[in-house]
Amino acid sequence: MEIDGSHVLVAGATGAIGTALSAELASRGARLALAGRDPGRLARAARTHGAAATAVFDAYDPGSCASAVHRAAEELGGLDAVVTVFGTVAFGTAPSVGDEVAEHLLAVNALAPAAFLRAALGTLRDGGAIAAVTGVVAERPMPGMADYSASKAALGAWLDAVRRETRPRGVQVLDIRFGHLDTGFADRPVAGTAPPLPPGGDLGAAVRAVADALHSGADRVVTAPDGTYAPERHAR
Ligand SMILES: NC(=O)c1ccc[n+]([C@@H]2O[C@H](COP(=O)([O-])OP(=O)(O)OC[C@H]3O[C@@H](n4cnc5c(N)ncnc54)[C@H](OP(=O)(O)O)[C@@H]3O)[C@@H](O)[C@H]2O)c1
């Protein structure tokens, strides 16, 4: 996908990764629509990035996720890519996390991104892309993060299957598997307390890798053991 002049919806644009990715895409000439759950924070993000449209969504309301996609497509005059960068985490053993929090993680981290991307598949212009931040836990589930890992693995599996469905249409399906980044995300869990974590990766390098991957048509962005980010093709 040519980023310069493209129309991109960033869902979760008020977060740290969403902010950095929006800035990176705007600097490469993308025209942005931004989605978030908080109208005030969303308006500030839109001003920062010169976004052409905004839409508020509720992760528990898949209709609001689809409406955000349709509104962005209308306001921008078509969409080339939809990227989901929102999510939440909980820490603790599986019994301590419990069913209610587990359900919350699945709703916010798997079902809501899928609702955005499902709507995008019916809306994207030819040669478009859908993308979502999952994480290394999607392939290496972590103790003390069982339900967070499961929610990210669920989204990763959904992306893998949809990639095979949509390959004949030429739609890019990008799974962004970042390792730990010092964005403060781990300090904002819905339950529990983060264990000691290694130093975080370079957020600037991470979002540049996503923009490069959208440009090159990669299937995944993976985090190498040395903390660098690499595109992967034909993941399955
Ligand atoms: N940071 C890392 O180490 C890391 C590594 C791998 C993957 N990830 C993934 O990257 C994504 C963003 O993380 P981040 O580092 O940018 O963290 P962040 O700054 O805390 O951003 C989290 C984003 O998710 C939104 N969000 C949280 N709960 C939500 C809900 N119930 N409904 C709708 N939106 C909700 C937040 O909205 P508000 O601004 O309104 O709070 C914010 O936009 C997450 O999916 C995370 O799993 C992060």
PDB file of N, CA, C and O and ligand atoms in Angstrom, residues 11-19 35-38 41 57-60 84-89 104 108-109 112 133-137 148 152 176-186 188 190 203, ligand 1:
ATOM      1  N   ALA A  11      -7.739   2.914  15.214  1.00  0.00           N
ATOM      2  CA  ALA A  11      -8.682   2.685  16.316  1.00  0.00           C
ATOM      3  C   ALA A  11      -7.879   2.438  17.594  1.00  0.00           C
ATOM      4  O   ALA A  11      -7.102   1.483  17.663  1.00  0.00           O
ATOM      5  N   GLY A  12      -8.066   3.341  18.580  1.00  0.00           N
ATOM      6  CA  GLY A  12      -7.227   3.305  19.788  1.00  0.00           C
ATOM      7  C   GLY A  12      -6.153   4.368  19.686  1.00  0.00           C
ATOM      8  O   GLY A  12      -5.065   4.247  20.262  1.00  0.00           O
ATOM      9  N   ALA A  13      -6.483   5.441  18.982  1.00  0.00           N
ATOM     10  CA  ALA A  13      -5.495   6.486  18.669  1.00  0.00           C
ATOM     11  C   ALA A  13      -5.088   7.295  19.893  1.00  0.00           C
ATOM     12  O   ALA A  13      -4.134   8.066  19.822  1.00  0.00           O
ATOM     13  N   THR A  14      -5.796   7.139  21.027  1.00  0.00           N
ATOM     14  CA  THR A  14      -5.470   7.918  22.218  1.00  0.00           C
ATOM     15  C   THR A  14      -4.391   7.249  23.071  1.00  0.00           C
ATOM     16  O   THR A  14      -3.889   7.860  24.001  1.00  0.00           O
ATOM     17  N   GLY A  15      -4.045   6.006  22.768  1.00  0.00           N
ATOM     18  CA  GLY A  15      -3.016   5.304  23.531  1.00  0.00           C
ATOM     19  C   GLY A  15      -1.620   5.695  23.066  1.00  0.00           C
ATOM     20  O   GLY A  15      -1.456   6.467  22.106  1.00  0.00           O
ATOM     21  N   ALA A  16      -0.617   5.144  23.756  1.00  0.00           N
ATOM     22  CA  ALA A  16       0.768   5.503  23.437  1.00  0.00           C
ATOM     23  C   ALA A  16       1.166   4.992  22.044  1.00  0.00           C
ATOM     24  O   ALA A  16       1.746   5.741  21.236  1.00  0.00           O
ATOM     25  N   ILE A  17       0.846   3.731  21.760  1.00  0.00           N
ATOM     26  CA  ILE A  17       1.188   3.194  20.436  1.00  0.00           C
ATOM     27  C   ILE A  17       0.331   3.892  19.376  1.00  0.00           C
ATOM     28  O   ILE A  17       0.824   4.252  18.304  1.00  0.00           O
ATOM     29  N   GLY A  18      -0.957   4.106  19.705  1.00  0.00           N
ATOM     30  CA  GLY A  18      -1.846   4.784  18.753  1.00  0.00           C
ATOM     31  C   GLY A  18      -1.353   6.187  18.422  1.00  0.00           C
ATOM     32  O   GLY A  18      -1.394   6.620  17.267  1.00  0.00           O
ATOM     33  N   THR A  19      -0.877   6.906  19.436  1.00  0.00           N
ATOM     34  CA  THR A  19      -0.356   8.266  19.221  1.00  0.00           C
ATOM     35  C   THR A  19       0.877   8.225  18.327  1.00  0.00           C
ATOM     36  O   THR A  19       0.988   8.985  17.353  1.00  0.00           O
ATOM     37  N   ALA A  35     -10.280   6.714  15.971  1.00  0.00           N
ATOM     38  CA  ALA A  35     -11.362   6.222  16.825  1.00  0.00           C
ATOM     39  C   ALA A  35     -10.831   5.993  18.230  1.00  0.00           C
ATOM     40  O   ALA A  35      -9.674   5.601  18.414  1.00  0.00           O
ATOM     41  N   GLY A  36     -11.687   6.255  19.221  1.00  0.00           N
ATOM     42  CA  GLY A  36     -11.313   6.050  20.618  1.00  0.00           C
ATOM     43  C   GLY A  36     -12.565   5.996  21.469  1.00  0.00           C
ATOM     44  O   GLY A  36     -13.664   6.255  20.985  1.00  0.00           O
ATOM     45  N   ARG A  37     -12.364   5.666  22.762  1.00  0.00           N
ATOM     46  CA  ARG A  37     -13.560   5.529  23.616  1.00  0.00           C
ATOM     47  C   ARG A  37     -13.890   6.824  24.345  1.00  0.00           C
ATOM     48  O   ARG A  37     -14.989   6.987  24.849  1.00  0.00           O
ATOM     49  N   ASP A  38     -12.914   7.742  24.441  1.00  0.00           N
ATOM     50  CA  ASP A  38     -13.107   8.959  25.224  1.00  0.00           C
ATOM     51  C   ASP A  38     -13.140  10.181  24.294  1.00  0.00           C
ATOM     52  O   ASP A  38     -12.138  10.495  23.649  1.00  0.00           O
ATOM     53  N   ARG A  41     -10.266  12.949  24.865  1.00  0.00           N
ATOM     54  CA  ARG A  41      -8.914  12.519  24.459  1.00  0.00           C
ATOM     55  C   ARG A  41      -8.850  12.360  22.940  1.00  0.00           C
ATOM     56  O   ARG A  41      -7.852  12.665  22.308  1.00  0.00           O
ATOM     57  N   PHE A  57     -16.154   4.872  20.030  1.00  0.00           N
ATOM     58  CA  PHE A  57     -16.704   3.511  20.046  1.00  0.00           C
ATOM     59  C   PHE A  57     -16.682   2.967  21.463  1.00  0.00           C
ATOM     60  O   PHE A  57     -15.960   3.458  22.322  1.00  0.00           O
ATOM     61  N   ASP A  58     -17.486   1.915  21.654  1.00  0.00           N
ATOM     62  CA  ASP A  58     -17.532   1.192  22.917  1.00  0.00           C
ATOM     63  C   ASP A  58     -17.160  -0.248  22.577  1.00  0.00           C
ATOM     64  O   ASP A  58     -17.821  -0.887  21.750  1.00  0.00           O
ATOM     65  N   ALA A  59     -16.113  -0.752  23.206  1.00  0.00           N
ATOM     66  CA  ALA A  59     -15.613  -2.095  22.870  1.00  0.00           C
ATOM     67  C   ALA A  59     -16.671  -3.174  23.091  1.00  0.00           C
ATOM     68  O   ALA A  59     -16.611  -4.239  22.492  1.00  0.00           O
ATOM     69  N   TYR A  60     -17.651  -2.893  23.966  1.00  0.00           N
ATOM     70  CA  TYR A  60     -18.703  -3.885  24.230  1.00  0.00           C
ATOM     71  C   TYR A  60     -19.857  -3.782  23.230  1.00  0.00           C
ATOM     72  O   TYR A  60     -20.819  -4.519  23.339  1.00  0.00           O
ATOM     73  N   THR A  84      -6.080  -1.514  14.362  1.00  0.00           N
ATOM     74  CA  THR A  84      -6.539  -1.452  15.754  1.00  0.00           C
ATOM     75  C   THR A  84      -5.329  -1.511  16.686  1.00  0.00           C
ATOM     76  O   THR A  84      -4.484  -2.405  16.548  1.00  0.00           O
ATOM     77  N   VAL A  85      -5.258  -0.553  17.593  1.00  0.00           N
ATOM     78  CA  VAL A  85      -4.121  -0.472  18.514  1.00  0.00           C
ATOM     79  C   VAL A  85      -4.594  -0.289  19.953  1.00  0.00           C
ATOM     80  O   VAL A  85      -3.843   0.190  20.787  1.00  0.00           O
ATOM     81  N   PHE A  86      -5.854  -0.644  20.227  1.00  0.00           N
ATOM     82  CA  PHE A  86      -6.345  -0.523  21.603  1.00  0.00           C
ATOM     83  C   PHE A  86      -6.308  -1.880  22.285  1.00  0.00           C
ATOM     84  O   PHE A  86      -6.249  -2.919  21.617  1.00  0.00           O
ATOM     85  N   GLY A  87      -6.351  -1.856  23.608  1.00  0.00           N
ATOM     86  CA  GLY A  87      -6.382  -3.113  24.346  1.00  0.00           C
ATOM     87  C   GLY A  87      -6.154  -2.872  25.820  1.00  0.00           C
ATOM     88  O   GLY A  87      -5.867  -1.757  26.252  1.00  0.00           O
ATOM     89  N   THR A  88      -6.278  -3.955  26.573  1.00  0.00           N
ATOM     90  CA  THR A  88      -6.117  -3.868  28.016  1.00  0.00           C
ATOM     91  C   THR A  88      -5.482  -5.160  28.536  1.00  0.00           C
ATOM     92  O   THR A  88      -5.414  -6.148  27.807  1.00  0.00           O
ATOM     93  N   VAL A  89      -5.017  -5.127  29.775  1.00  0.00           N
ATOM     94  CA  VAL A  89      -4.273  -6.265  30.316  1.00  0.00           C
ATOM     95  C   VAL A  89      -4.681  -6.510  31.762  1.00  0.00           C
ATOM     96  O   VAL A  89      -5.168  -5.595  32.440  1.00  0.00           O
ATOM     97  N   HIS A 104     -13.767  -9.693  29.995  1.00  0.00           N
ATOM     98  CA  HIS A 104     -13.436  -8.316  29.606  1.00  0.00           C
ATOM     99  C   HIS A 104     -12.255  -8.309  28.630  1.00  0.00           C
ATOM    100  O   HIS A 104     -12.270  -7.614  27.606  1.00  0.00           O
ATOM    101  N   VAL A 108     -12.448  -6.852  24.814  1.00  0.00           N
ATOM    102  CA  VAL A 108     -11.700  -5.651  24.385  1.00  0.00           C
ATOM    103  C   VAL A 108     -10.560  -6.015  23.426  1.00  0.00           C
ATOM    104  O   VAL A 108     -10.309  -5.298  22.462  1.00  0.00           O
ATOM    105  N   ASN A 109      -9.873  -7.123  23.715  1.00  0.00           N
ATOM    106  CA  ASN A 109      -8.649  -7.436  22.949  1.00  0.00           C
ATOM    107  C   ASN A 109      -8.890  -8.291  21.707  1.00  0.00           C
ATOM    108  O   ASN A 109      -8.033  -8.325  20.821  1.00  0.00           O
ATOM    109  N   ALA A 112     -13.665  -6.902  19.941  1.00  0.00           N
ATOM    110  CA  ALA A 112     -13.827  -5.526  19.427  1.00  0.00           C
ATOM    111  C   ALA A 112     -12.891  -5.253  18.233  1.00  0.00           C
ATOM    112  O   ALA A 112     -13.354  -4.716  17.211  1.00  0.00           O
ATOM    113  N   VAL A 133      -2.633  -4.807  16.566  1.00  0.00           N
ATOM    114  CA  VAL A 133      -1.555  -5.127  17.500  1.00  0.00           C
ATOM    115  C   VAL A 133      -2.001  -6.304  18.363  1.00  0.00           C
ATOM    116  O   VAL A 133      -3.000  -6.206  19.076  1.00  0.00           O
ATOM    117  N   THR A 134      -1.281  -7.417  18.248  1.00  0.00           N
ATOM    118  CA  THR A 134      -1.517  -8.533  19.171  1.00  0.00           C
ATOM    119  C   THR A 134      -0.391  -8.491  20.218  1.00  0.00           C
ATOM    120  O   THR A 134      -0.532  -7.819  21.232  1.00  0.00           O
ATOM    121  N   GLY A 135       0.734  -9.138  19.947  1.00  0.00           N
ATOM    122  CA  GLY A 135       1.866  -9.097  20.877  1.00  0.00           C
ATOM    123  C   GLY A 135       2.582 -10.430  20.861  1.00  0.00           C
ATOM    124  O   GLY A 135       2.054 -11.419  20.327  1.00  0.00           O
ATOM    125  N   VAL A 136       3.777 -10.469  21.434  1.00  0.00           N
ATOM    126  CA  VAL A 136       4.522 -11.737  21.463  1.00  0.00           C
ATOM    127  C   VAL A 136       3.778 -12.800  22.267  1.00  0.00           C
ATOM    128  O   VAL A 136       3.947 -13.994  22.022  1.00  0.00           O
ATOM    129  N   VAL A 137       2.916 -12.376  23.206  1.00  0.00           N
ATOM    130  CA  VAL A 137       2.175 -13.366  24.004  1.00  0.00           C
ATOM    131  C   VAL A 137       1.224 -14.194  23.137  1.00  0.00           C
ATOM    132  O   VAL A 137       0.801 -15.272  23.550  1.00  0.00           O
ATOM    133  N   TYR A 148      -4.853 -12.658  29.260  1.00  0.00           N
ATOM    134  CA  TYR A 148      -4.351 -11.651  28.307  1.00  0.00           C
ATOM    135  C   TYR A 148      -3.736 -12.367  27.097  1.00  0.00           C
ATOM    136  O   TYR A 148      -4.043 -12.039  25.951  1.00  0.00           O
ATOM    137  N   LYS A 152      -5.046 -12.329  23.057  1.00  0.00           N
ATOM    138  CA  LYS A 152      -4.197 -11.911  21.938  1.00  0.00           C
ATOM    139  C   LYS A 152      -4.004 -13.068  20.946  1.00  0.00           C
ATOM    140  O   LYS A 152      -3.953 -12.858  19.726  1.00  0.00           O
ATOM    141  N   ILE A 176       0.545  -7.506  14.275  1.00  0.00           N
ATOM    142  CA  ILE A 176       1.684  -6.751  14.822  1.00  0.00           C
ATOM    143  C   ILE A 176       2.043  -7.341  16.181  1.00  0.00           C
ATOM    144  O   ILE A 176       1.313  -7.161  17.172  1.00  0.00           O
ATOM    145  N   ARG A 177       3.148  -8.068  16.221  1.00  0.00           N
ATOM    146  CA  ARG A 177       3.514  -8.828  17.433  1.00  0.00           C
ATOM    147  C   ARG A 177       4.651  -8.148  18.170  1.00  0.00           C
ATOM    148  O   ARG A 177       5.799  -8.629  18.163  1.00  0.00           O
ATOM    149  N   PHE A 178       4.322  -7.020  18.809  1.00  0.00           N
ATOM    150  CA  PHE A 178       5.334  -6.304  19.580  1.00  0.00           C
ATOM    151  C   PHE A 178       5.659  -7.061  20.856  1.00  0.00           C
ATOM    152  O   PHE A 178       4.789  -7.653  21.483  1.00  0.00           O
ATOM    153  N   GLY A 179       6.935  -6.958  21.269  1.00  0.00           N
ATOM    154  CA  GLY A 179       7.319  -7.326  22.631  1.00  0.00           C
ATOM    155  C   GLY A 179       7.020  -6.138  23.549  1.00  0.00           C
ATOM    156  O   GLY A 179       6.376  -5.158  23.144  1.00  0.00           O
ATOM    157  N   HIS A 180       7.530  -6.212  24.766  1.00  0.00           N
ATOM    158  CA  HIS A 180       7.244  -5.167  25.762  1.00  0.00           C
ATOM    159  C   HIS A 180       7.797  -3.808  25.328  1.00  0.00           C
ATOM    160  O   HIS A 180       8.934  -3.717  24.853  1.00  0.00           O
ATOM    161  N   LEU A 181       6.962  -2.784  25.479  1.00  0.00           N
ATOM    162  CA  LEU A 181       7.357  -1.398  25.195  1.00  0.00           C
ATOM    163  C   LEU A 181       7.071  -0.577  26.458  1.00  0.00           C
ATOM    164  O   LEU A 181       6.070  -0.821  27.130  1.00  0.00           O
ATOM    165  N   ASP A 182       7.914   0.398  26.744  1.00  0.00           N
ATOM    166  CA  ASP A 182       7.708   1.223  27.949  1.00  0.00           C
ATOM    167  C   ASP A 182       6.678   2.312  27.696  1.00  0.00           C
ATOM    168  O   ASP A 182       7.003   3.497  27.724  1.00  0.00           O
ATOM    169  N   THR A 183       5.431   1.905  27.479  1.00  0.00           N
ATOM    170  CA  THR A 183       4.386   2.900  27.210  1.00  0.00           C
ATOM    171  C   THR A 183       3.550   3.182  28.461  1.00  0.00           C
ATOM    172  O   THR A 183       2.641   4.006  28.411  1.00  0.00           O
ATOM    173  N   GLY A 184       3.807   2.448  29.536  1.00  0.00           N
ATOM    174  CA  GLY A 184       2.973   2.564  30.735  1.00  0.00           C
ATOM    175  C   GLY A 184       1.779   1.615  30.699  1.00  0.00           C
ATOM    176  O   GLY A 184       1.015   1.534  31.664  1.00  0.00           O
ATOM    177  N   PHE A 185       1.628   0.881  29.593  1.00  0.00           N
ATOM    178  CA  PHE A 185       0.497  -0.050  29.448  1.00  0.00           C
ATOM    179  C   PHE A 185       0.436  -1.041  30.621  1.00  0.00           C
ATOM    180  O   PHE A 185      -0.643  -1.275  31.184  1.00  0.00           O
ATOM    181  N   ALA A 186       1.597  -1.592  30.974  1.00  0.00           N
ATOM    182  CA  ALA A 186       1.636  -2.610  32.035  1.00  0.00           C
ATOM    183  C   ALA A 186       1.307  -2.023  33.405  1.00  0.00           C
ATOM    184  O   ALA A 186       0.998  -2.763  34.344  1.00  0.00           O
ATOM    185  N   ARG A 188      -1.211  -0.015  33.832  1.00  0.00           N
ATOM    186  CA  ARG A 188      -2.645   0.331  33.810  1.00  0.00           C
ATOM    187  C   ARG A 188      -3.497  -0.930  33.637  1.00  0.00           C
ATOM    188  O   ARG A 188      -4.399  -0.967  32.803  1.00  0.00           O
ATOM    189  N   VAL A 190      -6.339  -3.847  34.284  1.00  0.00           N
ATOM    190  CA  VAL A 190      -7.680  -3.840  34.881  1.00  0.00           C
ATOM    191  C   VAL A 190      -7.710  -4.688  36.150  1.00  0.00           C
ATOM    192  O   VAL A 190      -8.635  -4.565  36.948  1.00  0.00           O
ATOM    193  N   LEU A 203       9.769   2.550  20.925  1.00  0.00           N
ATOM    194  CA  LEU A 203       8.431   2.801  20.365  1.00  0.00           C
ATOM    195  C   LEU A 203       8.518   3.401  18.956  1.00  0.00           C
ATOM    196  O   LEU A 203       7.736   3.035  18.071  1.00  0.00           O
TER     197      LEU A 203
HETATM  198  N1  LIG B   1       3.007  -1.558  25.533  1.00  0.00           N
HETATM  199  C1  LIG B   1       3.374  -2.813  25.317  1.00  0.00           C
HETATM  200  O1  LIG B   1       4.346  -3.312  25.907  1.00  0.00           O
HETATM  201  C2  LIG B   1       2.628  -3.650  24.333  1.00  0.00           C
HETATM  202  C3  LIG B   1       3.255  -4.779  23.767  1.00  0.00           C
HETATM  203  C4  LIG B   1       2.547  -5.563  22.867  1.00  0.00           C
HETATM  204  C5  LIG B   1       1.260  -5.246  22.558  1.00  0.00           C
HETATM  205  N2  LIG B   1       0.662  -4.149  23.122  1.00  0.00           N
HETATM  206  C6  LIG B   1      -0.713  -3.856  22.776  1.00  0.00           C
HETATM  207  O2  LIG B   1      -0.788  -2.559  22.213  1.00  0.00           O
HETATM  208  C7  LIG B   1      -2.075  -1.987  22.499  1.00  0.00           C
HETATM  209  C8  LIG B   1      -1.893  -0.552  22.973  1.00  0.00           C
HETATM  210  O3  LIG B   1      -1.012  -0.516  24.049  1.00  0.00           O
HETATM  211  P1  LIG B   1      -0.272   0.842  24.510  1.00  0.00           P
HETATM  212  O4  LIG B   1       1.083   0.429  24.922  1.00  0.00           O
HETATM  213  O5  LIG B   1      -0.455   1.913  23.515  1.00  0.00           O
HETATM  214  O6  LIG B   1      -1.077   1.158  25.848  1.00  0.00           O
HETATM  215  P2  LIG B   1      -1.946   2.426  26.277  1.00  0.00           P
HETATM  216  O7  LIG B   1      -1.185   3.689  26.084  1.00  0.00           O
HETATM  217  O8  LIG B   1      -2.449   2.126  27.658  1.00  0.00           O
HETATM  218  O9  LIG B   1      -3.155   2.411  25.249  1.00  0.00           O
HETATM  219  C9  LIG B   1      -4.245   1.572  25.409  1.00  0.00           C
HETATM  220  C10 LIG B   1      -5.313   2.013  24.445  1.00  0.00           C
HETATM  221  O10 LIG B   1      -6.424   1.120  24.524  1.00  0.00           O
HETATM  222  C11 LIG B   1      -7.594   1.869  24.824  1.00  0.00           C
HETATM  223  N3  LIG B   1      -8.482   1.072  25.651  1.00  0.00           N
HETATM  224  C12 LIG B   1      -8.211   0.466  26.827  1.00  0.00           C
HETATM  225  N4  LIG B   1      -9.308  -0.150  27.284  1.00  0.00           N
HETATM  226  C13 LIG B   1     -10.290   0.089  26.385  1.00  0.00           C
HETATM  227  C14 LIG B   1     -11.660  -0.247  26.299  1.00  0.00           C
HETATM  228  N5  LIG B   1     -12.279  -0.955  27.259  1.00  0.00           N
HETATM  229  N6  LIG B   1     -12.367   0.178  25.241  1.00  0.00           N
HETATM  230  C15 LIG B   1     -11.775   0.906  24.268  1.00  0.00           C
HETATM  231  N7  LIG B   1     -10.487   1.269  24.291  1.00  0.00           N
HETATM  232  C16 LIG B   1      -9.761   0.873  25.345  1.00  0.00           C
HETATM  233  C17 LIG B   1      -7.105   3.115  25.557  1.00  0.00           C
HETATM  234  O11 LIG B   1      -8.080   4.143  25.495  1.00  0.00           O
HETATM  235  P3  LIG B   1      -7.986   5.429  26.464  1.00  0.00           P
HETATM  236  O12 LIG B   1      -6.917   6.323  25.864  1.00  0.00           O
HETATM  237  O13 LIG B   1      -9.350   6.008  26.372  1.00  0.00           O
HETATM  238  O14 LIG B   1      -7.617   4.921  27.833  1.00  0.00           O
HETATM  239  C18 LIG B   1      -5.859   3.422  24.742  1.00  0.00           C
HETATM  240  O15 LIG B   1      -6.220   4.031  23.517  1.00  0.00           O
HETATM  241  C19 LIG B   1      -2.753  -2.949  23.480  1.00  0.00           C
HETATM  242  O16 LIG B   1      -3.640  -3.781  22.745  1.00  0.00           O
HETATM  243  C20 LIG B   1      -1.616  -3.812  24.001  1.00  0.00           C
HETATM  244  O17 LIG B   1      -2.063  -5.111  24.333  1.00  0.00           O
HETATM  245  C21 LIG B   1       1.326  -3.332  23.984  1.00  0.00           C
END
